[in-house]
Amino acid sequence: MSEQITQEMKASGVAQVLVFLKPSADKTASSVRANLEEHFTRSEYSVASSVAAASKSLTASSIPKMRYYRNLGVALGTVSRDGLAALRADKENVEQVSGTPPIRLIRPREVSAASLTGNYTWGIKSLGVKELWDQGLSGKNVLVGHLDTGVDGTHSTMKDAIFNFAEFDEIGKELTPKPKAHDSDQHGTHTAATIAGRAVGGKNVGVAPQAKLASALVIEGGDVVARVIGGMDWAVGQGVKILSMSLGFPGWWTDFLGLTKIIRARGILPVFAVGNEFAGTSRSPGNYNQALSVGACNEQLEVAEFSSSQLFKRKRDPIVPDLVAPGEAIISAKPGGGYQSMSGTSMATPHIAGLAALLWEAKPNATVNQIE
């Protein structure tokens, strides 16, 4: 049993679980979903019920027993011990039952006021991006998934950059009607502009300035696992080629491993931050060997002191991160206009997502492995 499930069962008698359907299961069949749903329960001890109780707009009856994500082929909900046993006994449809460790934004180590004085950030220069631009590459026709705190769609760098935007509420339901692209914090606008920010007055912060973003507001707060998985499922449905996530849960947890495998199997490159907790640490899913894990370096191309790194006792990909990218004193867009500087692996990750967009434009028939 997942450690997360065990601890939740001990504490409250129920646990939130993620159910992966077998490849052979008919994921479009309503009967399959109905059979799954009967094993889930509503409980006052669940994460969703706690969120609803604290909300002015939600009620316990508004919480579904189970959320099904058809693009990923997984289900999420709360189970009792009997429900958990029944799911595990369903050998025909259920591949695996995993826990849901609390996922969190990877907060910057430093945030400061800044202005963009040169035509290119040091990150763009150090990655040799301008040389790729000179070859005619810009990320055109490449769609990048961006799961974060949202993005300020009115910022000048975001003009025509947003292909689609979604927001997932406190219990993981996509808001309708669709809201205008906005940032609930400042993190998302910074990372989004690093991926695909358009040049403004000849000044550049975006690595792939003609790529498009499918950006979802999924964090922080509420039933964050439901919000993030909802965003992942939505991004897959949008047809993204790259998924950029600067979030994770500290330590090694295998619960999201199946999701990362599914993302990759769908022909999408998962570009995930490794964390800002210094050497000897890392975050999942950024420490999975199926992810392209990203650490941070400074302008001298030295690994940033805060950048997480870890050695695992496994044959494949034993060291994380896989690479480091510009992540210290990175200038990018600020919600409401202007720019600011941030430091963190969250800033390094969108550099690599943007670079992957340039490479995919150059080789549109390349596989995920080839791009990586």
Short mmCIF file of N, CA, C and O in Angstrom, two decimals, residues 40 80 155 169 172-173 197 209 219 244 247 321 346:
data_model
loop_
_atom_site.label_atom_id
_atom_site.label_comp_id
_atom_site.label_asym_id
_atom_site.label_seq_id
_atom_site.Cartn_x
_atom_site.Cartn_y
_atom_site.Cartn_z
N PHE A 40 -16.03 4.43 -4.79
CA PHE A 40 -15.64 5.68 -4.16
C PHE A 40 -16.74 6.14 -3.20
O PHE A 40 -17.87 5.67 -3.26
N SER A 80 -12.92 4.30 1.12
CA SER A 80 -12.79 3.66 2.43
C SER A 80 -11.90 2.43 2.23
O SER A 80 -11.47 2.12 1.11
N HIS A 155 -0.39 41.10 -20.51
CA HIS A 155 0.99 41.58 -20.55
C HIS A 155 1.47 41.66 -22.00
O HIS A 155 1.13 40.81 -22.83
N ASP A 169 -10.92 25.10 -10.33
CA ASP A 169 -11.32 25.67 -9.05
C ASP A 169 -10.77 24.87 -7.88
O ASP A 169 -9.96 23.94 -8.04
N GLY A 172 -10.98 21.18 -8.22
CA GLY A 172 -10.48 20.60 -9.45
C GLY A 172 -11.42 20.61 -10.63
O GLY A 172 -11.19 19.91 -11.61
N LYS A 173 -12.48 21.42 -10.56
CA LYS A 173 -13.42 21.52 -11.68
C LYS A 173 -13.00 22.68 -12.58
O LYS A 173 -12.69 23.77 -12.10
N GLY A 197 7.44 34.25 -24.47
CA GLY A 197 7.22 35.69 -24.49
C GLY A 197 7.60 36.31 -25.83
O GLY A 197 8.63 35.96 -26.41
N PRO A 209 9.74 32.54 -29.16
CA PRO A 209 8.81 33.68 -29.23
C PRO A 209 7.66 33.55 -30.22
O PRO A 209 6.85 34.47 -30.31
N ILE A 219 -2.75 25.96 -9.33
CA ILE A 219 -2.06 25.94 -8.05
C ILE A 219 -1.88 27.38 -7.59
O ILE A 219 -1.83 28.29 -8.44
N SER A 244 5.34 21.81 -19.34
CA SER A 244 6.25 22.48 -18.42
C SER A 244 5.57 22.63 -17.06
O SER A 244 4.52 23.28 -16.95
N LEU A 247 6.49 22.53 -10.37
CA LEU A 247 5.81 22.14 -9.14
C LEU A 247 6.13 20.69 -8.83
O LEU A 247 6.64 19.96 -9.67
N PRO A 321 19.30 16.46 -11.26
CA PRO A 321 18.54 16.60 -12.50
C PRO A 321 19.30 16.05 -13.71
O PRO A 321 20.49 15.74 -13.62
N SER A 346 12.36 26.68 -10.95
CA SER A 346 11.13 27.05 -11.66
C SER A 346 11.43 27.97 -12.83
O SER A 346 10.68 28.02 -13.80
#
